[in-house]
Short mmCIF file of C-alpha atoms in Angstrom, two decimals:
data_model
loop_
_atom_site.label_atom_id
_atom_site.label_comp_id
_atom_site.label_asym_id
_atom_site.label_seq_id
_atom_site.Cartn_x
_atom_site.Cartn_y
_atom_site.Cartn_z
CA MET A 1 140.06 3.15 -119.99
CA ASN A 2 138.97 6.71 -119.35
CA LEU A 3 140.42 8.74 -116.52
CA ASP A 4 138.04 10.86 -114.47
CA ILE A 5 139.29 14.17 -113.12
CA LEU A 6 137.56 16.00 -110.32
CA LEU A 7 138.36 19.73 -110.86
CA VAL A 8 137.70 21.55 -107.62
CA GLU A 9 137.75 25.23 -108.56
CA ASP A 10 135.48 28.15 -107.58
CA ASP A 11 136.73 30.53 -110.30
CA ASP A 12 134.96 29.94 -113.66
CA VAL A 13 137.79 31.55 -115.69
CA ALA A 14 140.47 29.38 -114.02
CA ALA A 15 138.29 26.24 -114.46
CA GLU A 16 137.84 27.02 -118.17
CA ALA A 17 141.67 27.59 -118.58
CA VAL A 18 142.27 24.08 -117.11
CA LEU A 19 139.63 22.49 -119.29
CA ARG A 20 141.08 24.28 -122.38
CA SER A 21 144.59 23.01 -121.48
CA LEU A 22 143.40 19.44 -120.98
CA ARG A 23 141.76 19.58 -124.45
CA LYS A 24 144.93 20.95 -125.94
CA TYR A 25 146.90 17.94 -124.75
CA ASN A 26 144.13 15.61 -125.90
CA LEU A 27 143.96 13.64 -122.67
CA ASN A 28 141.45 10.82 -122.65
CA CYS A 29 139.61 12.06 -119.58
CA THR A 30 136.23 13.13 -118.28
CA VAL A 31 136.20 16.17 -116.04
CA VAL A 32 133.69 16.70 -113.28
CA LEU A 33 133.58 20.27 -111.83
CA ALA A 34 133.05 21.01 -108.20
CA GLU A 35 132.77 24.73 -107.15
CA ASP A 36 134.13 24.14 -103.65
CA GLY A 37 135.46 21.46 -101.28
CA GLN A 38 132.06 20.57 -99.89
CA VAL A 39 130.57 19.91 -103.29
CA ALA A 40 133.67 17.84 -104.10
CA LEU A 41 133.18 15.72 -101.03
CA ASP A 42 129.52 15.23 -101.85
CA ILE A 43 130.51 14.05 -105.36
CA LEU A 44 133.21 11.69 -104.02
CA ARG A 45 130.90 10.20 -101.37
CA GLY A 46 128.09 9.69 -103.92
CA GLN A 47 125.86 12.18 -102.17
CA HIS A 48 125.59 14.80 -104.83
CA PRO A 49 122.17 14.77 -106.51
CA GLU A 50 123.41 15.46 -110.04
CA ARG A 51 127.16 14.76 -110.34
CA SER A 52 129.16 11.58 -109.92
CA ILE A 53 132.68 10.40 -110.69
CA LYS A 54 134.17 6.97 -111.42
CA ARG A 55 137.55 5.45 -110.55
CA PRO A 56 140.30 5.62 -111.52
CA MET A 57 140.32 9.29 -110.86
CA LEU A 58 142.40 12.12 -109.53
CA VAL A 59 141.64 15.57 -108.08
CA LEU A 60 142.94 18.92 -109.27
CA LEU A 61 142.38 21.13 -106.15
CA ASP A 62 142.28 24.84 -105.61
CA LEU A 63 143.18 25.89 -102.07
CA ASN A 64 141.30 29.21 -101.72
CA MET A 65 137.58 28.48 -101.91
CA PRO A 66 134.41 29.32 -100.01
CA ARG A 67 132.64 26.97 -97.64
CA LEU A 68 135.29 24.16 -97.49
CA ASN A 69 138.72 25.31 -98.69
CA GLY A 70 141.40 23.07 -100.10
CA PHE A 71 143.18 22.36 -96.86
CA GLU A 72 139.86 21.48 -95.11
CA PHE A 73 139.09 19.17 -98.11
CA LEU A 74 142.43 17.52 -97.74
CA GLU A 75 141.88 16.94 -93.99
CA GLU A 76 138.47 15.45 -94.67
CA THR A 77 139.67 13.13 -97.40
CA ARG A 78 142.87 11.96 -95.61
CA ASN A 79 140.78 11.03 -92.53
CA ASP A 80 138.12 9.16 -94.60
CA PRO A 81 139.16 5.44 -95.19
CA ASP A 82 137.31 5.43 -98.53
CA LEU A 83 139.06 8.62 -99.80
CA SER A 84 142.40 8.64 -97.98
CA ASN A 85 144.33 7.36 -101.00
CA LEU A 86 143.06 9.93 -103.51
CA ILE A 87 145.62 11.32 -105.96
CA VAL A 88 145.52 15.06 -105.43
CA PHE A 89 147.34 17.80 -107.37
CA ILE A 90 147.14 21.36 -106.07
CA LEU A 91 146.37 24.23 -108.53
CA THR A 92 146.40 27.50 -106.60
CA THR A 93 147.33 31.12 -106.71
CA SER A 94 149.41 30.73 -103.53
CA ASP A 95 153.16 30.54 -104.02
CA ALA A 96 153.77 30.61 -100.21
CA ASP A 97 156.19 28.01 -98.92
CA THR A 98 153.98 27.52 -95.85
CA ASP A 99 151.09 26.49 -98.16
CA LYS A 100 153.40 24.17 -100.19
CA THR A 101 154.71 22.53 -97.06
CA ARG A 102 151.18 22.17 -95.55
CA ALA A 103 149.92 20.64 -98.75
CA TYR A 104 152.75 18.11 -99.03
CA HIS A 105 152.08 17.15 -95.35
CA HIS A 106 148.71 15.95 -96.67
CA HIS A 107 150.55 13.79 -99.29
CA VAL A 108 149.53 15.64 -102.41
CA ALA A 109 151.07 14.40 -105.70
CA GLY A 110 151.99 17.80 -106.93
CA TYR A 111 151.70 21.59 -106.35
CA MET A 112 151.33 24.11 -109.21
CA VAL A 113 150.86 27.82 -108.97
CA LYS A 114 148.20 28.98 -111.39
CA SER A 115 150.22 31.84 -112.83
CA ALA A 116 152.73 29.26 -114.01
CA VAL A 117 150.24 26.69 -115.16
CA GLY A 118 150.56 27.65 -118.80
CA PRO A 119 154.29 26.85 -119.04
CA GLN A 120 154.02 24.01 -116.58
CA PHE A 121 150.85 22.53 -117.84
CA SER A 122 152.64 20.31 -120.39
CA ARG A 123 154.42 18.67 -117.38
CA LEU A 124 151.14 18.22 -115.62
CA ALA A 125 149.55 16.83 -118.78
CA ARG A 126 152.41 14.35 -119.12
CA LEU A 127 151.98 13.30 -115.47
CA LEU A 128 148.28 12.90 -115.88
CA ASP A 129 148.85 10.83 -119.06
CA GLU A 130 151.40 8.67 -117.32
CA TYR A 131 149.12 8.19 -114.37
CA HIS A 132 146.28 7.18 -116.74
CA GLY A 133 148.63 4.83 -118.50
CA SER A 134 149.70 3.19 -115.22
CA VAL A 135 146.12 2.62 -113.94
CA SER A 136 144.91 1.43 -117.35
CA VAL A 137 147.22 -1.56 -117.27
CA LEU A 138 146.11 -2.60 -113.74
#
């Protein structure tokens, strides 16, 4: 079973770094890119004209984005019965404790600061692989 990942990131360079890291760890996944939270919601709700995503899936979410930022995206998804159980990992430039606390109040699965993604990405890749393994046996 293939795992779909919705990468919500407005920075092309950061998105490419995540894609490169996923390839490096040879995860069996398909990545769908959304450039902001509104596009991500449209994809998740099946309202985007060109992009779609299948379950099982998880979301890698930036916080600082135009139109609908990461926190607004989390509020929308947590209040939507069809999306409230999404597995979301935060990938952001913010190392602020207030942002970490606020994100965990929205029940995110993990919080990673982009500047540390390189060294920590192996842990994230292992988590993604274990998640994929757990949903593949269901």
